[in-house]
Short mmCIF file of C-alpha atoms and ligand atoms in Angstrom, two decimals:
data_model
loop_
_atom_site.label_atom_id
_atom_site.label_comp_id
_atom_site.label_asym_id
_atom_site.label_seq_id
_atom_site.Cartn_x
_atom_site.Cartn_y
_atom_site.Cartn_z
CA MET A 4 12.73 13.89 -33.75
CA LEU A 5 9.01 14.30 -33.62
CA SER A 6 7.00 13.07 -36.50
CA LEU A 7 3.31 13.17 -36.94
CA ALA A 8 1.83 10.87 -39.54
CA ARG A 9 -1.77 11.00 -40.62
CA THR A 10 -2.98 7.47 -41.23
CA SER A 11 -4.01 6.53 -44.69
CA ARG A 12 -7.20 5.01 -43.33
CA ALA A 13 -8.83 8.42 -43.26
CA THR A 14 -8.49 9.18 -46.93
CA ALA A 15 -9.98 12.33 -48.42
CA ALA A 16 -12.78 10.39 -50.07
CA ALA A 17 -13.70 8.53 -46.93
CA SER A 18 -13.76 11.66 -44.86
CA ALA A 19 -16.04 13.41 -47.40
CA LYS A 20 -18.39 10.47 -47.24
CA ALA A 21 -18.18 10.39 -43.51
CA GLN A 22 -18.97 14.07 -43.39
CA ALA A 23 -22.23 13.42 -45.23
CA ALA A 24 -23.17 10.46 -43.10
CA LYS A 25 -21.91 12.08 -39.93
CA ALA A 26 -25.13 12.48 -38.01
CA VAL A 27 -26.32 8.96 -38.75
CA ALA A 28 -22.97 7.27 -38.20
CA TYR A 29 -22.41 9.15 -35.01
CA ARG A 30 -25.75 8.16 -33.59
CA THR A 31 -25.14 4.51 -34.49
CA ALA A 32 -21.75 4.47 -32.87
CA TYR A 33 -23.00 6.16 -29.77
CA THR A 34 -25.93 3.80 -29.36
CA ALA A 35 -23.65 0.84 -29.77
CA ALA A 36 -21.38 2.27 -27.15
CA THR A 37 -23.94 2.95 -24.52
CA THR A 38 -25.80 -0.31 -24.83
CA TYR A 39 -22.76 -2.54 -25.00
CA GLY A 40 -22.58 -5.04 -22.23
CA SER A 41 -26.08 -4.56 -20.86
CA SER A 42 -28.07 -7.74 -21.26
CA ARG A 43 -31.11 -7.92 -23.43
CA ARG A 44 -33.23 -8.65 -20.39
CA GLN A 45 -32.09 -5.46 -18.68
CA ARG A 46 -32.78 -3.39 -21.78
CA GLN A 47 -36.24 -4.83 -22.17
CA GLN A 48 -37.07 -4.31 -18.55
CA LYS A 49 -35.76 -0.82 -18.20
CA PRO A 50 -38.82 1.26 -19.10
CA GLU A 51 -41.01 -0.96 -16.96
CA SER A 52 -38.80 -0.75 -13.90
CA GLU A 53 -38.55 3.02 -14.28
CA THR A 54 -42.32 3.21 -14.11
CA GLU A 55 -42.29 1.01 -11.05
CA THR A 56 -39.73 3.23 -9.34
CA LYS A 57 -41.94 6.20 -9.86
CA TYR A 58 -45.32 4.83 -8.95
CA ARG A 59 -45.10 1.50 -7.18
CA PRO A 60 -41.87 1.34 -5.22
CA GLN A 61 -43.12 -1.50 -3.03
CA GLN A 62 -43.18 -3.82 -6.02
CA ARG A 63 -39.45 -3.36 -6.53
CA ARG A 64 -38.66 -5.59 -3.61
CA ILE A 65 -36.64 -8.47 -4.99
CA SER A 66 -35.45 -11.74 -3.62
CA ALA A 67 -31.88 -12.14 -2.41
CA LYS A 68 -31.25 -14.52 -5.29
CA GLU A 69 -32.42 -11.98 -7.84
CA ALA A 70 -30.37 -9.29 -6.13
CA GLY A 71 -27.28 -11.45 -6.45
CA LEU A 72 -28.00 -12.00 -10.13
CA GLN A 73 -28.54 -8.30 -10.70
CA GLN A 74 -25.34 -7.46 -8.91
CA GLN A 75 -23.50 -9.96 -11.07
CA GLN A 76 -24.93 -8.36 -14.20
CA GLN A 77 -24.03 -4.91 -12.99
CA GLN A 78 -20.48 -6.04 -12.32
CA GLN A 79 -20.22 -7.48 -15.79
CA THR A 80 -21.53 -4.24 -17.22
CA SER A 81 -19.11 -2.12 -15.28
CA ALA A 82 -16.14 -4.36 -16.17
CA ALA A 83 -17.13 -4.03 -19.80
CA ARG A 84 -17.39 -0.30 -19.38
CA TYR A 85 -13.70 -0.18 -18.50
CA TRP A 86 -12.79 -2.02 -21.64
CA PRO A 87 -15.42 -1.13 -24.19
CA LYS A 88 -14.68 -2.94 -27.41
CA LEU A 89 -15.71 0.10 -29.35
CA GLU A 90 -15.09 0.48 -33.01
CA ILE A 91 -13.65 3.85 -33.80
CA PRO A 92 -16.41 5.70 -35.70
CA ARG A 93 -15.51 6.53 -39.27
CA GLU A 94 -15.83 10.24 -38.78
CA ALA A 95 -13.33 10.23 -35.90
CA LYS A 96 -10.32 12.43 -36.43
CA ARG A 97 -7.10 10.53 -36.04
CA PHE A 98 -3.33 10.50 -36.17
CA THR A 99 -0.45 8.26 -35.26
CA PHE A 100 2.17 9.72 -32.97
CA ILE A 101 5.77 8.57 -33.14
CA ASP A 102 8.49 10.05 -30.96
CA GLU A 103 11.77 8.72 -32.22
CA THR A 104 13.66 10.18 -29.27
CA SER A 105 11.81 7.98 -26.78
CA LYS A 106 11.54 4.23 -26.32
CA ARG A 107 7.75 4.44 -26.57
CA GLY A 108 6.31 2.76 -29.66
CA PRO A 109 3.86 4.47 -32.00
CA THR A 110 0.52 5.47 -30.51
CA LYS A 111 -2.64 5.69 -32.57
CA VAL A 112 -4.98 8.42 -31.40
CA ALA A 113 -8.54 9.07 -32.57
CA TRP A 114 -11.33 11.12 -31.11
CA THR A 115 -14.94 12.05 -31.45
CA ASP A 116 -17.00 14.36 -29.30
CA ARG A 117 -17.58 11.51 -26.84
CA PHE A 118 -14.37 9.45 -26.68
CA LEU A 119 -10.64 9.73 -26.95
CA PHE A 120 -9.32 6.47 -28.37
CA VAL A 121 -5.73 5.52 -27.76
CA GLU A 122 -4.32 2.40 -29.32
CA ASP A 123 -1.03 0.55 -29.26
CA PRO A 124 -0.65 -0.86 -32.79
CA ALA A 125 1.85 -3.38 -31.43
CA THR A 126 -0.65 -5.22 -29.22
CA GLU A 127 -3.93 -6.87 -30.00
CA ASN A 128 -6.88 -5.53 -28.09
CA GLY A 129 -4.70 -2.62 -27.10
CA ARG A 130 -7.31 0.05 -27.52
CA ARG A 131 -8.87 2.12 -24.76
CA ALA A 132 -11.67 4.65 -24.96
CA LEU A 133 -11.08 7.49 -22.51
CA LYS A 134 -14.02 9.60 -21.42
CA PRO A 135 -14.00 13.40 -21.54
CA ALA A 136 -15.35 13.86 -18.00
CA THR A 137 -12.62 11.69 -16.46
CA LEU A 138 -9.97 13.42 -18.53
CA ARG A 139 -11.31 16.83 -17.51
CA ASP A 140 -11.21 15.79 -13.85
CA SER A 141 -7.52 14.90 -14.17
CA CYS A 142 -6.40 18.21 -15.65
CA ALA A 143 -3.27 19.48 -13.90
CA CYS A 144 -2.92 22.81 -15.70
CA PRO A 145 -2.09 25.90 -13.61
CA ARG A 146 -5.74 27.01 -13.74
CA CYS A 147 -7.01 23.67 -12.45
CA ARG A 148 -4.38 23.04 -9.79
CA ASP A 149 -2.88 25.68 -7.56
CA THR A 150 0.74 25.95 -8.61
CA SER A 151 2.13 26.15 -5.09
CA SER A 152 -0.11 23.74 -3.16
CA GLY A 153 -0.98 21.47 -6.11
CA GLN A 154 -4.56 21.47 -4.91
CA LYS A 155 -7.60 21.44 -7.16
CA THR A 156 -9.24 24.79 -7.88
CA TYR A 157 -12.58 23.31 -8.90
CA SER A 158 -14.82 20.55 -7.70
CA SER A 159 -15.52 17.46 -9.77
CA VAL A 160 -19.26 18.15 -9.48
CA GLU A 161 -18.79 21.31 -11.58
CA ILE A 162 -17.97 19.19 -14.65
CA PRO A 163 -20.94 19.16 -17.03
CA VAL A 164 -22.06 15.56 -17.55
CA ASP A 165 -22.21 16.09 -21.31
CA ILE A 166 -18.70 17.54 -21.59
CA GLY A 167 -17.14 16.59 -24.92
CA LEU A 168 -13.86 16.71 -26.80
CA GLN A 169 -13.13 19.56 -29.18
CA ASN A 170 -9.58 18.94 -30.29
CA VAL A 171 -6.61 16.68 -29.49
CA LYS A 172 -3.08 17.60 -30.50
CA PRO A 173 0.12 15.64 -29.85
CA THR A 174 3.18 17.20 -28.25
CA LYS A 175 6.36 15.67 -26.95
CA LYS A 176 4.98 15.79 -23.39
CA GLY A 177 1.55 14.40 -24.09
CA LEU A 178 -1.80 15.04 -25.72
CA GLU A 179 -3.14 18.59 -25.61
CA ILE A 180 -6.88 18.42 -25.21
CA THR A 181 -9.55 21.09 -25.50
CA PHE A 182 -13.11 20.42 -24.43
CA LEU A 183 -16.58 21.15 -25.69
CA ARG A 184 -19.04 22.26 -23.01
CA ASP A 185 -16.19 22.70 -20.49
CA ILE A 186 -16.85 24.03 -16.97
CA PRO A 187 -18.46 27.42 -17.75
CA ARG A 188 -16.17 29.58 -15.62
CA PHE A 189 -13.13 28.16 -17.42
CA VAL A 190 -14.35 29.34 -20.83
CA GLU A 191 -15.69 32.78 -19.92
CA ASP A 192 -12.53 34.49 -21.15
CA GLU A 193 -12.17 33.51 -24.81
CA SER A 194 -8.67 34.94 -25.03
CA LYS A 195 -7.48 32.29 -22.56
CA PRO A 196 -8.56 28.91 -23.91
CA HIS A 197 -8.44 26.07 -21.40
CA VAL A 198 -6.03 23.38 -22.58
CA MET A 199 -5.35 20.14 -20.77
CA LEU A 200 -2.18 18.11 -21.13
CA LEU A 201 -2.64 14.34 -20.86
CA PRO A 202 0.94 13.13 -20.17
CA TRP A 203 2.25 10.20 -22.23
CA ASP A 204 2.79 8.35 -18.94
CA SER A 205 -0.98 8.35 -18.42
CA VAL A 206 -1.54 7.14 -21.98
CA ASP A 207 1.00 4.37 -21.38
CA MET A 208 -0.74 3.36 -18.14
CA SER A 209 -4.13 3.31 -19.92
CA LEU A 210 -2.61 1.06 -22.56
CA LYS A 211 -0.92 -1.10 -19.90
CA ARG A 212 2.43 -0.32 -21.50
CA LYS A 213 3.34 0.91 -18.07
CA GLY A 214 1.96 -0.62 -14.87
CA MET A 215 1.10 0.98 -11.56
CA GLU A 216 4.14 -0.84 -10.18
CA ASP A 217 6.40 1.41 -12.24
CA VAL A 218 5.33 4.32 -10.06
CA THR A 219 6.55 4.37 -6.45
CA LEU A 220 3.48 4.96 -4.35
CA PRO A 221 3.69 5.58 -0.62
CA ARG A 222 2.52 2.01 -0.07
CA GLN A 223 4.64 -0.62 1.58
CA ARG A 224 4.41 -3.06 -1.30
CA SER A 225 5.41 -0.41 -3.79
CA VAL A 226 8.45 0.58 -1.71
CA LEU A 227 9.49 -3.02 -0.94
CA ARG A 228 9.24 -3.89 -4.60
CA ARG A 229 12.21 -1.57 -5.06
CA THR A 230 14.25 -2.28 -1.92
CA GLY A 231 13.63 -6.00 -1.60
CA VAL A 232 13.11 -7.78 1.73
CA VAL A 233 15.47 -10.04 3.66
CA TYR A 234 13.96 -12.41 6.22
CA TRP A 235 16.37 -13.25 8.99
CA ASP A 236 17.25 -15.33 12.00
CA ARG A 237 19.98 -14.91 14.61
CA GLU A 238 22.78 -15.87 12.26
CA THR A 239 21.74 -14.00 9.14
CA ILE A 240 20.97 -10.72 10.89
CA ALA A 241 24.28 -10.87 12.76
CA GLN A 242 26.07 -10.96 9.42
CA GLN A 243 24.05 -8.28 7.70
CA VAL A 244 22.79 -5.73 10.21
CA ARG A 245 24.45 -2.35 9.82
CA ARG A 246 25.63 0.28 12.28
CA ILE A 247 25.54 3.59 10.47
CA ASP A 248 27.33 6.69 11.71
CA TYR A 249 25.00 9.26 13.26
CA ALA A 250 26.77 12.30 11.78
CA GLU A 251 26.68 10.76 8.28
CA PHE A 252 23.00 9.92 8.72
CA MET A 253 22.20 13.51 9.73
CA LYS A 254 23.98 15.09 6.74
CA ASP A 255 21.79 16.56 3.99
CA ASP A 256 21.27 14.24 1.03
CA SER A 257 23.70 11.67 2.41
CA GLU A 258 23.70 8.10 1.17
CA ALA A 259 23.95 7.06 4.83
CA PHE A 260 20.52 8.55 5.46
CA TRP A 261 18.95 6.51 2.67
CA ASP A 262 20.86 3.41 3.82
CA VAL A 263 18.98 3.66 7.12
CA ILE A 264 15.63 3.93 5.31
CA ILE A 265 16.54 1.06 2.98
CA ASP A 266 17.62 -1.22 5.86
CA ILE A 267 14.39 -0.55 7.74
CA CYS A 268 12.55 -1.67 4.61
CA ARG A 269 14.76 -4.70 3.94
CA PHE A 270 15.47 -6.02 7.44
CA GLY A 271 13.05 -4.03 9.59
CA LEU A 272 16.09 -3.25 11.75
CA VAL A 273 19.14 -0.95 11.68
CA TYR A 274 21.45 0.72 14.22
CA LEU A 275 23.04 4.15 14.43
CA LYS A 276 26.36 4.59 16.26
CA ASN A 277 28.16 7.60 17.76
CA VAL A 278 24.90 9.27 18.77
CA PRO A 279 25.49 12.20 21.19
CA ARG A 280 24.39 11.48 24.74
CA ASP A 281 21.80 14.21 24.64
CA GLU A 282 18.10 14.00 25.53
CA ASP A 283 17.21 15.66 22.23
CA SER A 284 19.10 13.20 20.02
CA ILE A 285 15.96 11.05 19.81
CA VAL A 286 13.99 13.97 18.36
CA ARG A 287 16.73 14.84 15.88
CA ILE A 288 17.02 11.25 14.63
CA THR A 289 13.29 10.67 14.37
CA THR A 290 12.43 13.97 12.68
CA ARG A 291 15.30 13.50 10.24
CA ILE A 292 13.06 10.76 8.80
CA ALA A 293 9.54 12.10 9.34
CA ASN A 294 7.28 13.75 11.86
CA ILE A 295 6.94 11.99 15.20
CA ARG A 296 3.85 9.91 15.96
CA GLU A 297 2.94 11.21 19.38
CA THR A 298 1.05 8.88 21.72
CA PHE A 299 -0.37 9.15 25.21
CA TYR A 300 3.11 8.22 26.47
CA GLY A 301 4.22 11.58 25.07
CA ARG A 302 6.06 12.91 22.02
CA THR A 303 9.08 10.94 23.19
CA PHE A 304 9.24 8.45 26.05
CA ASP A 305 11.80 7.19 28.55
CA VAL A 306 12.33 3.50 29.14
CA ARG A 307 13.80 3.03 32.59
CA ALA A 308 12.81 1.21 35.73
CA LYS A 309 10.59 3.27 37.99
CA PRO A 310 8.30 2.52 40.93
CA ASN A 311 4.58 1.93 40.20
CA ALA A 312 5.31 1.86 36.47
CA GLU A 313 2.35 2.54 34.15
CA ASN A 314 3.89 0.19 31.60
CA VAL A 315 5.61 -3.16 32.11
CA ALA A 316 8.46 -1.77 29.97
CA TYR A 317 9.24 0.68 32.78
CA THR A 318 10.19 -2.08 35.20
CA SER A 319 13.39 -4.09 35.44
CA GLY A 320 11.80 -7.46 34.70
CA PHE A 321 12.06 -9.69 31.66
CA LEU A 322 9.90 -8.40 28.82
CA GLY A 323 8.94 -11.07 26.30
CA LEU A 324 8.87 -10.49 22.56
CA HIS A 325 6.01 -8.20 21.61
CA GLN A 326 4.91 -5.29 19.46
CA ASP A 327 4.09 -1.89 20.90
CA LEU A 328 0.69 -0.26 21.03
CA LEU A 329 -1.44 -2.91 19.35
CA TYR A 330 -4.45 -1.33 21.08
CA LEU A 331 -4.01 1.68 18.78
CA ASP A 332 -5.36 1.51 15.25
CA PRO A 333 -3.13 1.51 13.37
CA PRO A 334 -0.20 0.92 15.71
CA PRO A 335 2.89 3.02 14.95
CA MET A 336 5.24 1.50 12.42
CA ILE A 337 8.74 2.68 13.25
CA GLN A 338 10.19 2.66 16.74
CA VAL A 339 13.39 4.54 17.50
CA LEU A 340 15.25 3.77 20.75
CA HIS A 341 18.33 5.72 21.76
CA CYS A 342 20.49 4.24 24.52
CA MET A 343 21.56 6.85 27.07
CA ASP A 344 22.84 4.45 29.78
CA ASN A 345 23.10 0.70 30.00
CA SER A 346 25.55 -0.05 32.77
CA CYS A 347 23.29 -2.42 34.75
CA ALA A 348 23.96 -6.13 34.49
CA GLY A 349 21.56 -7.68 31.98
CA GLY A 350 19.01 -5.68 30.02
CA GLU A 351 19.98 -7.04 26.59
CA SER A 352 17.56 -6.07 23.82
CA LEU A 353 15.88 -8.93 21.93
CA PHE A 354 14.54 -8.85 18.39
CA SER A 355 12.83 -11.48 16.23
CA ASP A 356 11.58 -11.33 12.64
CA GLY A 357 7.84 -11.79 13.13
CA GLU A 358 7.05 -11.46 9.45
CA ARG A 359 9.38 -14.33 8.60
CA VAL A 360 7.40 -16.59 10.93
CA GLY A 361 4.06 -15.18 9.76
CA ARG A 362 4.88 -15.83 6.12
CA LEU A 363 6.23 -19.31 6.88
CA LEU A 364 2.97 -20.22 8.63
CA TRP A 365 0.70 -18.48 6.13
CA PRO A 366 0.29 -21.41 3.68
CA PHE A 367 -0.81 -23.69 6.56
CA LEU A 368 -3.55 -21.43 7.90
CA THR A 369 -6.14 -23.06 5.65
CA ARG A 370 -5.76 -26.19 7.80
CA HIS A 371 -8.31 -26.70 10.51
CA ARG A 372 -5.74 -27.02 13.31
CA MET A 373 -3.82 -23.89 12.29
CA SER A 374 -6.69 -21.64 11.16
CA PRO A 375 -7.39 -20.03 14.57
CA LEU A 376 -4.19 -17.99 14.09
CA ALA A 377 -5.90 -16.27 11.19
CA GLU A 378 -9.39 -16.27 12.68
CA HIS A 379 -9.36 -15.69 16.41
CA HIS A 380 -9.30 -12.05 17.45
CA VAL A 381 -7.02 -11.41 20.41
CA PRO A 382 -8.08 -8.39 22.48
CA TYR A 383 -5.55 -5.65 23.23
CA GLN A 384 -6.26 -3.01 25.78
CA TYR A 385 -4.79 -0.18 27.76
CA GLY A 386 -6.95 1.24 30.51
CA LYS A 387 -5.07 3.16 33.20
CA ASN A 388 -4.63 6.72 34.37
CA GLY A 389 -7.70 8.02 32.55
CA PHE A 390 -6.81 6.46 29.18
CA HIS A 391 -8.76 3.71 27.49
CA TYR A 392 -7.71 2.12 24.24
CA PHE A 393 -8.97 -1.13 22.79
CA SER A 394 -8.49 -3.12 19.63
CA SER A 395 -8.52 -6.77 18.66
CA ARG A 396 -6.21 -8.45 16.21
CA ARG A 397 -5.54 -11.85 14.70
CA VAL A 398 -2.05 -13.27 15.27
CA ILE A 399 -1.56 -13.59 11.52
CA ASP A 400 -3.50 -11.19 9.38
CA GLY A 401 -4.03 -11.31 5.64
CA ASN A 402 -6.40 -10.59 2.81
CA ASP A 403 -7.18 -11.90 -0.66
CA SER A 404 -3.70 -11.09 -1.85
CA GLY A 405 -2.02 -12.96 1.00
CA PHE A 406 -0.18 -12.30 4.24
CA THR A 407 -0.21 -8.74 5.56
CA ASN A 408 0.91 -8.63 9.22
CA VAL A 409 1.66 -10.39 12.44
CA PHE A 410 0.27 -9.09 15.72
CA TRP A 411 1.73 -10.48 18.91
CA SER A 412 1.89 -8.69 22.21
CA PRO A 413 1.11 -10.97 25.17
CA PRO A 414 1.86 -8.43 27.95
CA PHE A 415 -0.62 -5.95 26.50
CA GLN A 416 -3.53 -8.31 25.86
CA GLY A 417 -6.88 -7.23 27.24
CA ARG A 418 -9.54 -9.26 28.98
CA TYR A 419 -12.35 -10.98 27.15
CA LEU A 420 -15.10 -8.63 28.26
CA SER A 421 -17.63 -11.37 27.93
CA PRO A 422 -15.63 -14.59 28.37
CA VAL A 423 -17.91 -16.78 26.30
CA LYS A 424 -15.33 -17.49 23.61
CA ASP A 425 -13.51 -20.80 23.57
CA ILE A 426 -9.83 -20.15 23.03
CA ARG A 427 -8.75 -23.79 23.35
CA ARG A 428 -8.44 -24.29 19.60
CA TRP A 429 -6.27 -21.17 19.39
CA ILE A 430 -3.79 -22.08 22.13
CA GLU A 431 -1.93 -24.87 20.33
CA PRO A 432 -1.27 -23.06 17.04
CA ALA A 433 -0.40 -19.94 19.07
CA GLN A 434 2.14 -22.05 20.96
CA ILE A 435 3.70 -22.95 17.63
CA PHE A 436 3.88 -19.29 16.65
CA SER A 437 5.39 -18.41 20.02
CA SER A 438 7.94 -21.23 19.85
CA LEU A 439 9.06 -20.11 16.38
CA ILE A 440 9.61 -16.45 17.23
CA ASN A 441 11.21 -17.30 20.59
CA ASP A 442 13.50 -19.99 19.23
CA ARG A 443 17.08 -19.40 20.30
CA ASP A 444 18.14 -19.40 16.66
CA ALA A 445 15.50 -16.82 15.76
CA ILE A 446 16.43 -14.12 18.27
CA HIS A 447 18.90 -11.32 17.67
CA GLU A 448 20.23 -10.33 21.09
CA GLN A 449 22.09 -7.09 21.58
CA LYS A 450 23.20 -5.29 24.69
CA MET A 451 22.86 -1.70 23.57
CA GLU A 452 25.70 0.64 24.43
CA PRO A 453 25.34 4.33 25.23
CA GLY A 454 25.61 6.21 21.92
CA GLU A 455 23.74 3.50 20.05
CA CYS A 456 20.28 3.88 18.60
CA VAL A 457 18.13 1.14 17.11
CA LEU A 458 15.41 1.79 14.54
CA PHE A 459 12.99 -1.04 13.83
CA ASP A 460 9.69 -1.79 12.15
CA ASN A 461 7.25 -2.43 15.00
CA LEU A 462 4.76 -3.98 12.56
CA ARG A 463 7.28 -6.59 11.43
CA VAL A 464 9.95 -7.11 14.10
CA LEU A 465 9.03 -8.20 17.63
CA HIS A 466 11.14 -6.81 20.44
CA GLY A 467 11.75 -7.55 24.09
CA ARG A 468 14.37 -7.33 26.78
CA ASN A 469 16.14 -9.46 29.35
CA ALA A 470 15.72 -8.59 32.99
CA PHE A 471 18.35 -6.28 34.42
CA ASP A 472 19.72 -5.73 37.88
CA ALA A 473 18.40 -2.30 38.83
CA ALA A 474 19.54 -2.58 42.45
CA GLY A 475 23.07 -3.79 41.78
CA GLY A 476 24.42 -0.43 40.63
CA GLY A 477 24.48 1.25 37.26
CA ALA A 478 21.61 2.58 35.22
CA ARG A 479 19.55 1.63 32.19
CA TRP A 480 17.90 4.43 30.27
CA LEU A 481 16.57 4.41 26.71
CA ARG A 482 14.73 7.28 25.00
CA GLY A 483 12.16 6.45 22.38
CA ALA A 484 9.83 7.84 19.73
CA TYR A 485 7.55 6.47 17.02
CA ILE A 486 6.79 7.19 13.38
CA ALA A 487 3.44 6.28 11.77
CA ALA A 488 3.45 4.05 8.68
CA GLU A 489 2.06 6.70 6.35
CA ASP A 490 4.73 9.19 7.36
CA PHE A 491 7.56 6.70 7.02
CA LEU A 492 6.31 5.41 3.67
CA SER A 493 5.87 8.92 2.34
CA ARG A 494 9.59 9.36 2.95
CA ALA A 495 10.59 5.88 1.73
CA ALA A 496 8.78 6.48 -1.56
CA HIS A 497 11.57 8.97 -2.32
CA ILE A 498 14.55 6.63 -2.01
CA PRO A 499 16.68 7.71 -4.98
CA LYS A 500 16.53 5.54 -8.07
CA GLY A 501 19.41 3.09 -8.16
CA LEU A 502 20.04 3.29 -4.40
CA ALA A 503 16.86 1.39 -3.55
CA GLU A 504 17.62 -1.30 -6.08
CA LYS A 505 21.33 -1.52 -5.20
CA TYR A 506 21.02 -4.31 -2.64
CA ARG A 507 17.96 -5.97 -4.09
CA GLY A 508 19.33 -7.61 -7.22
CA GLU A 509 17.74 -7.86 -10.65
CA ARG A 510 14.23 -8.92 -9.78
CA PRO A 511 11.68 -6.61 -8.15
CA TRP A 512 10.41 -7.96 -4.83
CA ALA A 513 6.94 -9.47 -4.83
CA PRO A 514 5.06 -11.24 -2.01
CA ALA A 515 4.52 -14.38 -4.11
CA LEU A 516 8.26 -14.64 -4.81
CA ALA A 517 9.00 -14.18 -1.12
CA GLN A 518 6.56 -16.96 -0.19
CA LYS A 519 8.12 -19.24 -2.76
CA ALA A 520 11.66 -18.51 -1.59
CA LEU A 521 10.72 -19.16 2.05
CA ARG A 522 9.28 -22.55 1.09
CA GLU A 523 12.70 -23.65 -0.04
CA THR A 524 14.46 -22.85 3.24
CA ALA A 525 15.36 -25.03 6.21
CA TRP A 526 13.00 -22.79 8.20
CA HIS A 527 10.10 -24.23 6.23
CA GLU A 528 11.09 -27.80 7.18
CA ASP A 529 11.26 -26.76 10.82
CA VAL A 530 7.77 -25.24 10.58
CA VAL A 531 6.38 -28.42 8.99
CA ARG A 532 7.93 -30.51 11.75
CA ARG A 533 6.35 -28.36 14.47
CA ILE A 534 2.92 -28.29 12.83
CA LYS A 535 2.95 -32.09 12.46
CA GLU A 536 3.08 -32.36 16.25
CA ILE A 537 -0.48 -31.04 16.47
CA ASP A 538 -1.60 -31.97 12.96
CA PRO A 539 -0.13 -35.43 12.12
CA ALA A 540 -2.19 -35.63 8.90
CA LEU A 541 -0.02 -32.88 7.36
CA GLU A 542 1.99 -34.12 4.41
CA ASP A 543 5.43 -32.81 3.58
ZN1 LIG B 24 -7.04 22.68 -16.52
#
């Protein structure tokens, strides 16, 4: 049941008093709010610097050191602005909302013209001051967002800077808010008042009762958090890789369809079986997941040996482990390959978990001998037949939050346009990377049969192929297509609840947990042993 309890803090006497002192109290509270966090020095200097801006701009030149200091102060100010330790002014209207039908604890709500305060009485410091302009900009009512497209019907710049709060009312769904000095065209018709609903989910996120991680965003980390990730070598993938029936996969709302998506997330690799030997099967499979990422090779492409091939893949030779299209930015994420014929001798497909190796090496990249893997940019280029693409990538890429990607594609490397760089320091650690991904125990080898289709994550799993005997009779013909990361992740963000978590286990996946787990494997010992060969000072 819904219950709405007025707090006793705002007694009748206090509110009468507050009424009388309203103007004064309000001004005090507001001043305190706006000046909080800015240093005394800044406040004292302000009028002076304003004058300077107007009349003597040349005197505003400041040293780099001062600029750094100013930036630091500004950062402090803006951090404080996100968590203003504001006292709720006495005249604020307030209530405590309790919904006994939900698991959410009581929420204290108070508001003045300038701020909407929400507070979790259960946590210390759990108070946030939400600003009317930001709230107004988030309104999702049918007048603010087109009901069919979901697109905004107004521009953020239409919001008056001095927009205020008129009233806040709790409902089961959220807080109903009306504004003072709202966008003029929204208040022209007085018979239709503009009311915004701030959902409880947003209140919970503001109060950190709910984190961003509880929402599945079309971001890889957000999706993997739900599905989990399994790093693999020859043995582990052989035990766990699945071959899912094509007809089941194609069925509407089938679990088999989501199993394919989940396995791409978890292993970066999955097969379909019983695929019709039809040139259009590749399109049907790929578009069942998302729209195709067309490239200059076409909407789909054929992998078979041909004379004067424009790509080394279209020959019959050995093709070492690599990733496709690293000269594109970003390279496509998902590759789909449907086997039409594979009756030649040889031509086995090869796969290796590049991310496993990248993550195993990641902790060692701070070492002088290993750092070129994370520093040296390898050029990738395609320049034939009127096309010219170029990009450069580090073998192991990361950012402040850790490992992000491996990039390895020796056959498609470009030239150093100006060969002044010294790549000697890079070669040895790159040899270690190469030896790890190409280790016999790392590679999953599979001679694809007609009717089979492999789907793999080109940004995680490296692929290659053994040479085949094109002259000795038989044929080898694969048809392929790509999906871009954003299109795949948009789909993967919709893996039904429960299904995504089914294989993962209790704990949500997190990169730090993955790194920790990898450290405890025999793979880690092998990596240490190999690094010691070029870096004997490394301790276990
Ligand atoms: Zn609205």
